[in-house]
């Protein structure tokens, strides 16, 4: 743009949003200024408040503006199950899928010694304290199926093995609805090694 | 989401942005809260300031935080040419295309009697005052090639005809780089009626 320095700054600021390039930023800025000033002001207010108040849940480290999140405070969740994920997005994906009714613990990343990210940075002291409380019977390691995610899962498993809890991980295999032709080799060989008895139903 | 009422409100607020559905809003909210708090705060500050300070240029009605926009104040633009567009986005598209070095006048919409949008709502009193100043020799009607856009162009042409200015409109025709097969019939017949002598070069 060239007619307003402030609008230029707005275009630049909007590009902090993921997937927003110059064209989309322009469309967003003009939309807000031309047609949605009220909605824009609401966004300013809510985003400002969220950035100020949203921190980590004291029990599970997911994002919340309260000391503990609504999920940790819910009486309807199964306290015997604790699912460890790398990010709140993973937690939401599992919630959206439905079927799991236990609790979560959010690492906000994975171990990465080269980047200086160690056990303290992913909240493992809090995880220990959480398990000390008792009540958890099974820990489900749901880190990403990447080298770093698996290394992190193995590290955590090692740390909590002596507690005698049931330890599990998500099943790896061919994604539902996909075509074998397009499944990568690593996933295919995992799926072969983990093959199960066929149950016609 | 279900773990934080404030994050839920943020998801809702982000959907004011054009093209942002529930999934994208979630990705944006988590990105800002997990990885880009500084960028988020900058967006809050700049968007808040823009919504408060950006209004219409007193000369051309484009968006600006100053009384007149930088383009109206530029000594390098040709004051003899005035291009009338429906929106700042149209103005930007013409600027991006390059080649035009005159001034603009932004209607912020088009005449729409059924919606109660009349000449005052699209700034025609200001356009009159602008033309009264003198200096403009040609008015280019660059409203959208839609029924409403063309009706608006005809209305404006009627209003300013007695001034004896040169009046022009953008050429209609087949878009460059497209395939004839996919050009709609209305555009094709316009292109036939407006056909020009072939100049091999
Ligand atoms: Zn929690
Ligand atoms: Zn201006």
Coordinates of C-alpha atoms and ligand atoms in Angstrom, one line a residue:
Chain A
X1 CA 0.0 0.0 0.0
X2 CA 1.1 3.5 -0.4
X3 CA -1.6 5.8 0.9
X4 CA -1.3 5.4 4.7
X5 CA 1.7 4.5 6.8
X6 CA -0.6 3.2 9.6
X7 CA -2.5 0.9 7.2
X8 CA 1.0 -0.3 6.0
X9 CA 1.9 -1.1 9.6
X10 CA -1.4 -3.0 10.0
X11 CA -0.6 -5.1 6.9
X12 CA 2.8 -6.0 8.4
X13 CA 1.3 -6.8 11.9
X14 CA -1.4 -9.1 10.4
X15 CA 1.3 -11.2 8.8
X16 CA 2.1 -12.6 12.3
X17 CA -0.9 -14.8 11.7
X18 CA 0.0 -18.3 10.3
X19 CA -0.6 -18.6 6.6
X20 CA -1.2 -14.9 6.0
X21 CA 0.8 -13.4 3.2
X22 CA 0.7 -9.9 1.7
X23 CA -2.5 -10.4 -0.3
X24 CA -4.5 -12.0 2.5
X25 CA -3.2 -9.3 4.9
X26 CA -4.5 -6.6 2.6
X27 CA -7.9 -8.3 2.3
X28 CA -8.1 -8.6 6.1
X29 CA -7.1 -5.0 6.7
X30 CA -9.6 -3.6 4.2
X31 CA -12.3 -5.9 5.4
X32 CA -11.8 -4.8 9.0
X33 CA -11.5 -1.1 8.2
X34 CA -14.3 -1.0 5.6
X35 CA -16.9 -3.3 7.0
X36 CA -16.1 -4.8 10.3
X37 CA -14.9 -2.1 12.7
X38 CA -17.0 -3.5 15.6
X39 CA -15.7 -7.0 15.0
X40 CA -12.2 -5.6 14.8
X41 CA -12.5 -3.8 18.1
X42 CA -13.8 -7.0 19.7
X43 CA -10.8 -8.9 18.3
X44 CA -8.4 -6.2 19.8
X45 CA -10.1 -6.5 23.2
X46 CA -10.3 -10.3 23.4
X47 CA -6.8 -10.9 21.9
X48 CA -5.3 -8.3 24.2
X49 CA -7.0 -9.9 27.2
X50 CA -6.0 -13.4 26.2
X51 CA -2.3 -12.5 25.6
X52 CA -2.3 -11.0 29.1
X53 CA -4.2 -13.6 31.0
X54 CA -3.9 -16.9 29.4
X55 CA -1.1 -19.0 30.9
X56 CA -0.5 -22.7 31.6
X57 CA -2.9 -24.8 33.7
X58 CA -1.1 -25.7 37.0
X59 CA -2.1 -29.3 36.7
X60 CA -1.9 -30.2 32.9
X61 CA -0.1 -27.2 31.4
X62 CA -2.7 -26.6 28.7
X63 CA -3.7 -23.0 28.0
X64 CA -6.1 -21.4 30.4
X65 CA -6.8 -18.0 32.1
X66 CA -7.6 -19.7 35.4
X67 CA -5.2 -21.5 37.8
X68 CA -6.5 -24.8 36.4
X69 CA -8.3 -25.5 33.2
X70 CA -12.0 -26.5 32.9
X71 CA -11.0 -30.0 31.8
X72 CA -8.8 -30.6 34.9
X73 CA -11.7 -29.4 37.1
X74 CA -14.3 -31.6 35.4
X75 CA -15.7 -34.4 37.6
X76 CA -16.6 -36.3 34.5
X77 CA -13.1 -37.1 33.3
X78 CA -11.4 -40.4 34.3
X79 CA -8.6 -39.6 36.7
X80 CA -6.9 -43.0 36.1
X81 CA -5.8 -42.1 32.6
X82 CA -3.2 -39.5 31.7
X83 CA -2.4 -38.7 28.1
X84 CA 0.9 -36.9 27.4
X85 CA 0.9 -34.6 24.3
X86 CA 3.3 -32.2 22.8
X87 CA 0.9 -29.3 22.3
X88 CA -2.6 -28.0 23.1
X89 CA -3.4 -28.5 19.4
X90 CA -2.7 -32.2 19.8
X91 CA -5.0 -32.3 22.9
X92 CA -7.8 -30.6 20.9
X93 CA -7.4 -33.0 18.0
X94 CA -7.8 -35.9 20.4
X95 CA -10.8 -34.2 22.1
X96 CA -12.4 -33.6 18.6
X97 CA -11.9 -37.2 17.7
X98 CA -13.9 -38.2 20.8
X99 CA -13.7 -41.4 22.7
X100 CA -11.0 -40.5 25.2
X101 CA -12.2 -39.3 28.6
X102 CA -9.1 -39.2 30.7
X103 CA -6.8 -36.3 31.6
X104 CA -3.9 -34.7 29.7
X105 CA -0.5 -33.4 30.3
X106 CA 0.9 -30.9 27.8
X107 CA 4.7 -30.7 27.2
X108 CA 4.7 -27.6 24.9
X109 CA 7.4 -29.1 22.7
X110 CA 9.7 -32.0 22.9
X111 CA 13.2 -32.7 24.2
X112 CA 15.8 -31.1 22.0
X113 CA 19.3 -31.0 23.6
X114 CA 20.8 -29.1 20.6
X115 CA 18.3 -26.3 21.1
X116 CA 18.8 -26.4 24.9
X117 CA 15.4 -27.8 25.6
X118 CA 15.6 -30.2 28.5
X119 CA 13.3 -31.9 30.9
X120 CA 12.5 -28.8 32.9
X121 CA 11.4 -26.9 29.7
X122 CA 8.7 -29.5 29.0
X123 CA 7.4 -29.6 32.5
X124 CA 8.6 -33.0 33.7
X125 CA 9.0 -31.8 37.3
X126 CA 5.3 -30.9 37.3
X127 CA 4.5 -34.3 35.7
X128 CA 6.4 -36.0 38.6
X129 CA 4.5 -34.0 41.2
X130 CA 1.2 -34.8 39.4
X131 CA 2.0 -38.6 39.5
X132 CA 3.1 -38.3 43.2
X133 CA -0.5 -37.3 44.0
X134 CA -1.6 -40.8 43.0
X135 CA -4.8 -41.8 41.2
X136 CA -3.2 -42.2 37.7
X137 CA -3.0 -45.8 36.6
X138 CA -2.1 -45.5 33.0
X139 CA 0.1 -43.0 31.2
X140 CA -0.5 -42.8 27.4
X141 CA 2.5 -41.4 25.6
X142 CA 1.0 -39.5 22.6
X143 CA 3.9 -37.5 21.5
X144 CA 4.3 -37.0 17.7
X145 CA 5.5 -39.9 15.6
X146 CA 8.8 -38.1 14.8
X147 CA 12.3 -38.8 15.9
X148 CA 12.1 -36.1 18.6
X149 CA 8.7 -37.1 19.7
X150 CA 9.7 -40.7 20.1
X151 CA 12.9 -39.8 21.9
X152 CA 10.9 -37.7 24.3
X153 CA 8.4 -40.5 24.9
X154 CA 11.2 -42.9 25.6
X155 CA 12.8 -40.5 28.0
X156 CA 9.6 -40.0 29.9
X157 CA 8.9 -43.7 30.0
X158 CA 12.3 -44.2 31.5
X159 CA 11.7 -41.6 34.2
X160 CA 8.4 -43.0 35.3
X161 CA 9.0 -46.7 34.8
X162 CA 9.8 -47.3 38.5
X163 CA 6.3 -46.1 39.4
X164 CA 4.8 -49.3 38.1
X165 CA 2.1 -47.6 36.1
X166 CA 0.7 -49.0 32.9
X167 CA 2.5 -47.3 30.0
X168 CA 1.1 -47.2 26.5
X169 CA 1.5 -45.3 23.3
X170 CA -0.9 -44.6 20.3
X171 CA -1.0 -47.4 17.7
X172 CA 1.0 -46.6 14.6
X173 CA -0.2 -47.8 11.2
X174 CA -1.9 -47.0 8.0
X175 CA -4.2 -43.9 8.4
X176 CA -7.9 -44.7 7.9
X177 CA -9.4 -43.7 4.5
X178 CA -6.0 -43.3 2.8
X179 CA -4.8 -45.3 -0.1
X180 CA -1.9 -47.7 0.5
X181 CA -0.2 -46.4 -2.6
X182 CA 0.4 -43.0 -1.0
X183 CA 1.4 -44.2 2.5
X184 CA 5.1 -43.6 3.2
X185 CA 7.5 -46.6 3.6
X186 CA 8.2 -46.0 7.3
X187 CA 4.5 -46.1 8.1
X188 CA 3.9 -49.1 6.0
X189 CA 6.7 -51.2 7.6
X190 CA 5.4 -50.1 11.1
X191 CA 2.0 -51.3 10.0
X192 CA 3.4 -54.6 8.9
X193 CA 5.3 -55.2 12.1
X194 CA 2.3 -54.3 14.2
X195 CA -0.1 -56.4 12.2
X196 CA -3.1 -57.8 14.1
X197 CA -5.3 -61.0 13.7
X198 CA -8.0 -60.3 11.1
X199 CA -11.4 -60.2 12.6
X200 CA -14.1 -60.3 9.9
X201 CA -17.2 -58.5 11.2
Chain B
X1 CA -12.3 -25.9 22.5
X2 CA -13.4 -26.8 26.0
X3 CA -10.5 -26.0 28.4
X4 CA -10.7 -22.2 28.5
X5 CA -13.7 -19.8 28.1
X6 CA -11.3 -17.0 27.1
X7 CA -9.6 -19.0 24.4
X8 CA -13.1 -19.9 23.2
X9 CA -13.9 -16.2 22.9
X10 CA -10.7 -15.6 21.1
X11 CA -11.6 -18.3 18.5
X12 CA -15.0 -16.6 18.0
X13 CA -13.4 -13.1 17.7
X14 CA -10.8 -14.3 15.1
X15 CA -13.7 -15.4 12.8
X16 CA -14.4 -11.8 12.0
X17 CA -11.4 -12.1 9.6
X18 CA -12.4 -12.9 6.1
X19 CA -12.0 -16.6 5.1
X20 CA -11.3 -17.7 8.7
X21 CA -13.4 -20.7 9.8
X22 CA -13.2 -22.7 13.0
X23 CA -10.1 -24.7 12.1
X24 CA -8.1 -21.7 11.0
X25 CA -9.2 -19.7 14.0
X26 CA -7.9 -22.5 16.2
X27 CA -4.6 -22.6 14.4
X28 CA -4.2 -18.8 14.7
X29 CA -5.1 -18.7 18.4
X30 CA -2.7 -21.5 19.3
X31 CA 0.0 -20.0 17.2
X32 CA -0.3 -16.6 18.9
X33 CA -0.6 -18.0 22.4
X34 CA 2.1 -20.6 22.0
X35 CA 4.7 -19.0 19.8
X36 CA 4.0 -15.4 18.9
X37 CA 2.9 -13.4 22.0
X38 CA 5.0 -10.4 21.0
X39 CA 3.6 -10.4 17.5
X40 CA 0.1 -10.8 18.9
X41 CA 0.6 -7.8 21.2
X42 CA 1.9 -5.7 18.2
X43 CA -1.2 -6.7 16.2
X44 CA -3.4 -5.6 19.1
X45 CA -1.7 -2.3 19.4
X46 CA -1.6 -1.5 15.6
X47 CA -5.1 -2.8 14.9
X48 CA -6.5 -0.8 17.8
X49 CA -4.8 2.3 16.7
X50 CA -5.9 1.8 13.1
X51 CA -9.5 1.3 14.0
X52 CA -9.4 4.4 16.1
X53 CA -7.5 6.7 13.7
X54 CA -8.0 5.6 10.2
X55 CA -10.8 7.5 8.4
X56 CA -11.5 8.8 4.9
X57 CA -9.1 11.1 3.1
X58 CA -10.8 14.6 2.8
X59 CA -9.9 14.7 -0.9
X60 CA -10.3 11.2 -2.3
X61 CA -12.0 9.2 0.5
X62 CA -9.5 6.5 0.6
X63 CA -8.4 5.1 4.0
X64 CA -5.9 7.3 5.9
X65 CA -5.1 8.3 9.4
X66 CA -4.2 11.9 8.2
X67 CA -6.6 14.6 6.9
X68 CA -5.4 13.7 3.4
X69 CA -3.7 10.6 2.1
X70 CA -0.1 10.4 1.0
X71 CA -1.2 9.9 -2.6
X72 CA -3.3 13.1 -2.6
X73 CA -0.4 15.0 -1.2
X74 CA 2.1 13.6 -3.7
X75 CA 3.5 16.1 -6.1
X76 CA 4.3 13.3 -8.6
X77 CA 0.7 12.4 -9.5
X78 CA -1.0 13.9 -12.5
X79 CA -3.8 16.2 -11.2
X80 CA -5.5 16.2 -14.6
X81 CA -6.7 12.6 -14.2
X82 CA -9.2 11.4 -11.7
X83 CA -10.1 7.7 -11.5
X84 CA -13.4 6.8 -9.6
X85 CA -13.4 3.4 -7.9
X86 CA -15.8 1.6 -5.6
X87 CA -13.3 0.6 -3.0
X88 CA -9.7 1.1 -1.6
X89 CA -9.1 -2.5 -2.8
X90 CA -9.8 -1.5 -6.4
X91 CA -7.5 1.5 -6.0
X92 CA -4.7 -0.8 -4.7
X93 CA -5.3 -3.2 -7.6
X94 CA -4.8 -0.4 -10.1
X95 CA -1.7 0.9 -8.2
X96 CA -0.3 -2.6 -8.2
X97 CA -0.8 -3.0 -11.9
X98 CA 1.2 0.2 -12.4
X99 CA 0.9 2.6 -15.4
X100 CA -1.7 5.0 -13.9
X101 CA -0.3 8.1 -12.3
X102 CA -3.4 10.2 -11.7
X103 CA -5.6 10.7 -8.7
X104 CA -8.4 8.6 -7.3
X105 CA -11.8 9.1 -5.8
X106 CA -13.2 6.3 -3.7
X107 CA -17.0 5.7 -3.5
X108 CA -16.9 3.0 -0.8
X109 CA -19.7 1.1 -2.5
X110 CA -22.2 1.8 -5.3
X111 CA -25.7 3.3 -5.6
X112 CA -28.3 0.9 -4.3
X113 CA -31.7 2.5 -3.9
X114 CA -33.2 -0.7 -2.5
X115 CA -30.6 -0.7 0.3
X116 CA -31.1 3.1 0.9
X117 CA -27.7 3.9 -0.5
X118 CA -27.9 7.2 -2.4
X119 CA -25.5 9.8 -3.9
X120 CA -24.6 11.2 -0.4
X121 CA -23.5 7.8 0.8
X122 CA -21.0 7.4 -1.9
X123 CA -19.5 10.9 -1.5
X124 CA -20.9 12.6 -4.6
X125 CA -21.1 16.0 -2.9
X126 CA -17.4 15.8 -2.1
X127 CA -16.7 14.7 -5.7
X128 CA -18.6 17.9 -6.9
X129 CA -16.5 20.0 -4.5
X130 CA -13.4 18.4 -5.8
X131 CA -14.2 19.1 -9.4
X132 CA -15.2 22.6 -8.5
X133 CA -11.6 23.2 -7.5
X134 CA -10.6 22.8 -11.2
X135 CA -7.5 21.1 -12.6
X136 CA -9.2 17.8 -13.4
X137 CA -9.4 17.2 -17.2
X138 CA -10.5 13.6 -17.5
X139 CA -12.6 11.5 -15.2
X140 CA -12.1 7.7 -15.5
X141 CA -15.1 5.7 -14.3
X142 CA -13.6 2.5 -13.0
X143 CA -16.6 1.1 -11.1
X144 CA -17.0 -2.7 -11.1
X145 CA -18.4 -4.2 -14.4
X146 CA -21.6 -5.3 -12.6
X147 CA -25.1 -4.0 -13.0
X148 CA -24.8 -1.8 -9.9
X149 CA -21.3 -0.6 -10.8
X150 CA -22.4 0.4 -14.3
X151 CA -25.6 2.1 -13.1
X152 CA -23.5 4.1 -10.6
X153 CA -21.0 5.1 -13.4
X154 CA -23.9 6.2 -15.6
X155 CA -25.4 8.3 -12.7
X156 CA -22.1 10.0 -12.0
X157 CA -21.5 10.6 -15.8
X158 CA -24.9 12.3 -15.9
X159 CA -24.2 14.5 -12.9
X160 CA -20.9 15.7 -14.2
X161 CA -21.6 15.8 -17.9
X162 CA -22.2 19.6 -18.0
X163 CA -18.7 20.3 -16.7
X164 CA -17.4 19.4 -20.2
X165 CA -14.7 17.1 -18.8
X166 CA -13.4 14.1 -20.8
X167 CA -15.2 11.0 -19.5
X168 CA -13.9 7.5 -20.0
X169 CA -14.3 4.0 -18.6
X170 CA -12.0 1.0 -18.5
X171 CA -12.0 -1.2 -21.6
X172 CA -14.1 -4.3 -21.3
X173 CA -12.9 -7.5 -23.0
X174 CA -11.2 -10.8 -22.7
X175 CA -8.8 -11.0 -19.8
X176 CA -5.2 -11.4 -20.7
X177 CA -3.7 -14.8 -20.3
X178 CA -7.1 -16.6 -20.1
X179 CA -8.5 -19.1 -22.5
X180 CA -11.4 -18.1 -24.6
X181 CA -13.2 -21.4 -23.8
X182 CA -13.6 -20.3 -20.2
X183 CA -14.6 -16.7 -20.8
X184 CA -18.3 -16.0 -20.0
X185 CA -20.7 -15.1 -22.7
X186 CA -21.3 -11.5 -21.5
X187 CA -17.6 -10.7 -21.6
X188 CA -17.2 -12.4 -25.0
X189 CA -20.0 -10.4 -26.6
X190 CA -18.6 -7.2 -25.1
X191 CA -15.2 -8.1 -26.6
X192 CA -16.7 -8.6 -30.0
X193 CA -18.7 -5.4 -29.9
X194 CA -15.6 -3.5 -28.8
X195 CA -13.2 -5.2 -31.3
X196 CA -10.3 -3.1 -32.6
X197 CA -8.2 -3.0 -35.8
X198 CA -5.5 -5.7 -35.7
X199 CA -2.0 -4.3 -35.4
X200 CA 0.6 -6.9 -36.0
X201 CA 3.8 -6.0 -34.1
Ligands
LIG1 ZN1 -5.6 -28.6 33.1
LIG2 ZN1 -6.5 11.0 -0.8

